[in-house]
Coordinates of C-alpha atoms in Angstrom, one line a residue:
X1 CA 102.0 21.9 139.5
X2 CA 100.5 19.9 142.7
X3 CA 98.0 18.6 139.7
X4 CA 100.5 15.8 139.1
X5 CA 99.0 14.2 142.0
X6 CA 96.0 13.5 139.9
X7 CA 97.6 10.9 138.9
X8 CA 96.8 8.9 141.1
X9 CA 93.6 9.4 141.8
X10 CA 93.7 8.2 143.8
X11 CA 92.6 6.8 146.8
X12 CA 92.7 4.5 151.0
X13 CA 94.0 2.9 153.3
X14 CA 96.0 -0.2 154.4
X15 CA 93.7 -3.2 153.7
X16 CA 93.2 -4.9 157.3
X17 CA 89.9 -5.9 157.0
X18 CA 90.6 -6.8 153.0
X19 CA 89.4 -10.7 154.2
X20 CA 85.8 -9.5 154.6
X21 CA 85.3 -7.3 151.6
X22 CA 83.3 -8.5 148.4
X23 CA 83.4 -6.5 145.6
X24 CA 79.8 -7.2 143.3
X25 CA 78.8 -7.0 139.9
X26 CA 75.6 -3.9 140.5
X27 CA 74.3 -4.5 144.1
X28 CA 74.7 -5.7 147.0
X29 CA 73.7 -9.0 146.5
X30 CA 75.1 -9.4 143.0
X31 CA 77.6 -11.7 142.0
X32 CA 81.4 -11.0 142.9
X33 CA 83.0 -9.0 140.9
X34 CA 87.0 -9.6 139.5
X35 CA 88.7 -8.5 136.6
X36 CA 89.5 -4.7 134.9
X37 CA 88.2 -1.9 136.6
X38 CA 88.0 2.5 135.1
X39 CA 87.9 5.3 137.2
X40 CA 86.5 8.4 135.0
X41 CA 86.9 11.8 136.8
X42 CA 83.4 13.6 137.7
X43 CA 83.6 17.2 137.4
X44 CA 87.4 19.0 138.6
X45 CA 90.0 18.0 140.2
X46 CA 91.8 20.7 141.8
X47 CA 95.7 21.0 143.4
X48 CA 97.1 23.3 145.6
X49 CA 100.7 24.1 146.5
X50 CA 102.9 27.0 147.8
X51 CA 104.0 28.0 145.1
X52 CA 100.2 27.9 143.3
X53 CA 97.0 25.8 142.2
X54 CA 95.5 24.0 139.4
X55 CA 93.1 22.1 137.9
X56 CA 92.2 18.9 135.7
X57 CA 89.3 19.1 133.5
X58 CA 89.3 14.6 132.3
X59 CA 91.0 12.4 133.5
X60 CA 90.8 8.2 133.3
X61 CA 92.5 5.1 135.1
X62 CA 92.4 1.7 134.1
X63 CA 93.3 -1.1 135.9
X64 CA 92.1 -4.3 137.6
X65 CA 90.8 -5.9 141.1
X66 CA 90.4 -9.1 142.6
X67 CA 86.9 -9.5 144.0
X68 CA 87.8 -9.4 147.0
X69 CA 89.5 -5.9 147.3
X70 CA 93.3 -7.2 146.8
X71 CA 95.1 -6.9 144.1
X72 CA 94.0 -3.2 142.7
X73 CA 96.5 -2.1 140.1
X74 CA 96.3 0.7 138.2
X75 CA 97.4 -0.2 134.3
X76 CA 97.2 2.9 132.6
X77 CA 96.4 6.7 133.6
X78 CA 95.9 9.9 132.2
X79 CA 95.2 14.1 133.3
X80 CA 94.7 16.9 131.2
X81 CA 92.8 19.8 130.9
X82 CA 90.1 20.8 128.7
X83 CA 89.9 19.2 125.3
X84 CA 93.2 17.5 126.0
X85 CA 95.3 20.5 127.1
X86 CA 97.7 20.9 129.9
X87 CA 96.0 21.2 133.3
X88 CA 95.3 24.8 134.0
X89 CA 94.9 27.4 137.1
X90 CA 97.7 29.4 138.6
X91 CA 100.4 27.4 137.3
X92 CA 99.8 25.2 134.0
X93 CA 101.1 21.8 134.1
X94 CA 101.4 18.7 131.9
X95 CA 101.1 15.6 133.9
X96 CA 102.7 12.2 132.9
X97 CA 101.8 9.0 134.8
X98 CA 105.3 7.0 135.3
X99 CA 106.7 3.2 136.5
X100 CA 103.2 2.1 135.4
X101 CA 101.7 -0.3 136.6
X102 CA 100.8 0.7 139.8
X103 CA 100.5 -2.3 142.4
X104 CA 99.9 -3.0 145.9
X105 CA 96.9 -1.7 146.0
X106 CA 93.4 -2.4 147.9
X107 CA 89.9 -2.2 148.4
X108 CA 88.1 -2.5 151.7
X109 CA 84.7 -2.8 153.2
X110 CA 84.5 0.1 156.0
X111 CA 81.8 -1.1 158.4
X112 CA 82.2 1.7 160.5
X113 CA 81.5 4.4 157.5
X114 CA 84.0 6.6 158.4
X115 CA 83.2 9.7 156.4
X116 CA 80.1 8.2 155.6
X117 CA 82.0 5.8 153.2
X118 CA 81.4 2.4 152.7
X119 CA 85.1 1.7 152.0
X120 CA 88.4 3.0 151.8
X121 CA 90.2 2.5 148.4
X122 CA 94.6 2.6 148.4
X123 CA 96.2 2.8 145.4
X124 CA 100.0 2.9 145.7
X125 CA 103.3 2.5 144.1
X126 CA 102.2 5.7 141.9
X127 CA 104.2 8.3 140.6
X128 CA 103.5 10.9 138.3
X129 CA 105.8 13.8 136.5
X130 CA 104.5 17.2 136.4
X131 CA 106.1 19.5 133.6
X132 CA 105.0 23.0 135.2
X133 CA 105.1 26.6 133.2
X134 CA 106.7 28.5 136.1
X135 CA 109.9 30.1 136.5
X136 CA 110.7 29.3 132.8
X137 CA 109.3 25.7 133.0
X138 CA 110.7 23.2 135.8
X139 CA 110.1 19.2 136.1
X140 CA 108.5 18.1 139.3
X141 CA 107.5 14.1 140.4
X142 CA 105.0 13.3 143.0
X143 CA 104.7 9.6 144.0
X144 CA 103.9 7.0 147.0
X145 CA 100.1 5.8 148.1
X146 CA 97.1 8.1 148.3
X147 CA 94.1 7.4 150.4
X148 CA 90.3 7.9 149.5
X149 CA 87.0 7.0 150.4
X150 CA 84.7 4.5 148.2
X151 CA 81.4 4.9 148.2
X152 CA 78.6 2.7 146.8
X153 CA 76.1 4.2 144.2
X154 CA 73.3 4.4 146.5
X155 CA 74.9 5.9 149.2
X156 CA 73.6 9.3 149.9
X157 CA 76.9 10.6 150.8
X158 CA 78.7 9.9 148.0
X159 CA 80.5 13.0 146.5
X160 CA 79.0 13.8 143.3
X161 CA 75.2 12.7 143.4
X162 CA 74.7 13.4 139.9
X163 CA 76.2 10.2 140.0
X164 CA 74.6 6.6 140.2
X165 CA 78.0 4.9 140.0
X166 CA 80.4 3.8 142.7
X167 CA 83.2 6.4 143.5
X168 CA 85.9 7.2 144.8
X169 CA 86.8 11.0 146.4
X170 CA 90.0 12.0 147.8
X171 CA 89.2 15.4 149.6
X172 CA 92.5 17.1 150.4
X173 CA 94.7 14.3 150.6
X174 CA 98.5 15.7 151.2
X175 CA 101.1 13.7 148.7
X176 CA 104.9 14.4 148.4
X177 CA 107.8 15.7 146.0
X178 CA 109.9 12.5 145.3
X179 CA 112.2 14.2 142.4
X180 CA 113.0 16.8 140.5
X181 CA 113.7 20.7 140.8
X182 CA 114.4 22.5 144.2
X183 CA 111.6 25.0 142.9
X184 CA 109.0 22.4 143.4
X185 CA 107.0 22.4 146.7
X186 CA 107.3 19.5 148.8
X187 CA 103.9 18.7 149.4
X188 CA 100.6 19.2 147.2
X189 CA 97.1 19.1 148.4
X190 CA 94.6 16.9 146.4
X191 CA 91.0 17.3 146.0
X192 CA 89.0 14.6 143.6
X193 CA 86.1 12.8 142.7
X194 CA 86.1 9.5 140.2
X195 CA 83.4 7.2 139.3
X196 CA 84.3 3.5 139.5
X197 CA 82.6 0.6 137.0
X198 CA 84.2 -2.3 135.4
X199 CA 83.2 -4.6 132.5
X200 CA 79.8 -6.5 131.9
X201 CA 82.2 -8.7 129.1
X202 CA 85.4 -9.1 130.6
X203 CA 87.7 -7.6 128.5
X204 CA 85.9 -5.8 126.1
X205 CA 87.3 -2.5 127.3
X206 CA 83.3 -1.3 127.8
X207 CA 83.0 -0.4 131.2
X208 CA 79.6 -0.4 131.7
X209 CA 79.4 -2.6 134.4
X210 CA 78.8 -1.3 138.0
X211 CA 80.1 -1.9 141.1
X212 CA 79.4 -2.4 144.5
X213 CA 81.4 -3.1 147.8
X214 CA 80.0 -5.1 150.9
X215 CA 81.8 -6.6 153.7

């Protein structure tokens, strides 16, 4: 059921040092970068609660940035399991993104690297519905902002190095119940990997364009 947090994707933290952040079109000294962003999920994303676990075989996010991390909003989004199906695990569960779009969001240069990152990513304002087959079926809503850590495609320690794309991984980020049935757990624990590029024709919906943050 906790898979409704996939929804988000999510991903970081309060923008403070959003003023030095320049988000580039391929490499660090590329262009800036503005305009529609996708996040594409690499591999599974899993979700575990008290009352059981699951997992999301594809998921994609659409949305936008301003070049210099403000701005991220998160257009559309979508989580399923295999060939379209309901996420699956413990408990099965079909997740519906809600209140679309998502705003407030941010990207930021971390010049520390905390967690080896090279930024942190927040998107928030998100909230997601998860229809879970358990106990005869009950309705469960996860929203608010979910932290993650952005890393550049060359950066060694980045999640998934199959990988040559940015990404974003949330590695067991807790987000809470904001609705639905006194069943549903209060918390669910998110674990995710998503690979960031936007367009090389703005607005073509071909994102093929990769992405890089420096500060």
């Amino acid at each position: 059921m906790g898979t409704a947090a996939l929804a988000v994707l999510a991903a970081g933290v309060t923008p403070a040092s959003a003023a030095t952040t320049t988000i580039r079109a391929g490499s660090a000294t590329a262009a800036p970068y503005s305009g529609n962003v996708q996040a594409a999920l690499l591999g599974v994303a899993t979700v575990s609660t008290s009352i059981g676990s699951g997992s999301c075989d594809e998921s994609t996010m659409t949305g936008s940035v301003n070049s210099d991390g403000t701005g991220l909003a998160i257009a559309a989004a979508g989580f399923s399991g295999a060939n379209g199906g309901p996420c699956s695990g413990t408990t099965s569960s079909t997740i519906t993104a809600q209140n679309l779009p998502w705003t407030g969001g941010a990207v930021a240069h971390d010049p520390n690297g905390t967690n080896g990152r090279d930024a942190s990513v927040t998107i928030a304002n998100f909230r997601v519905q998860a229809v879970v087959d358990l106990f005869g079926g009950i309705t469960c809503v996860f929203g608010g902002t979910l932290t993650a850590d952005g890393f550049n495609g060359d950066n060694p320690d980045r999640p998934d190095t199959g990988s040559t794309e940015a990404q974003v991984g949330v590695n067991g980020a807790t987000v809470s119940k904001q609705g639905g049935s006194w069943l549903c757990p209060s918390t669910a624990t998110v674990t995710a990997t998503y690979e960031l590029t936007g367009e090389s024709s703005a607005g073509s919906g071909t994102y093929d364009q990769s992405l890089h943050v420096t500060g």
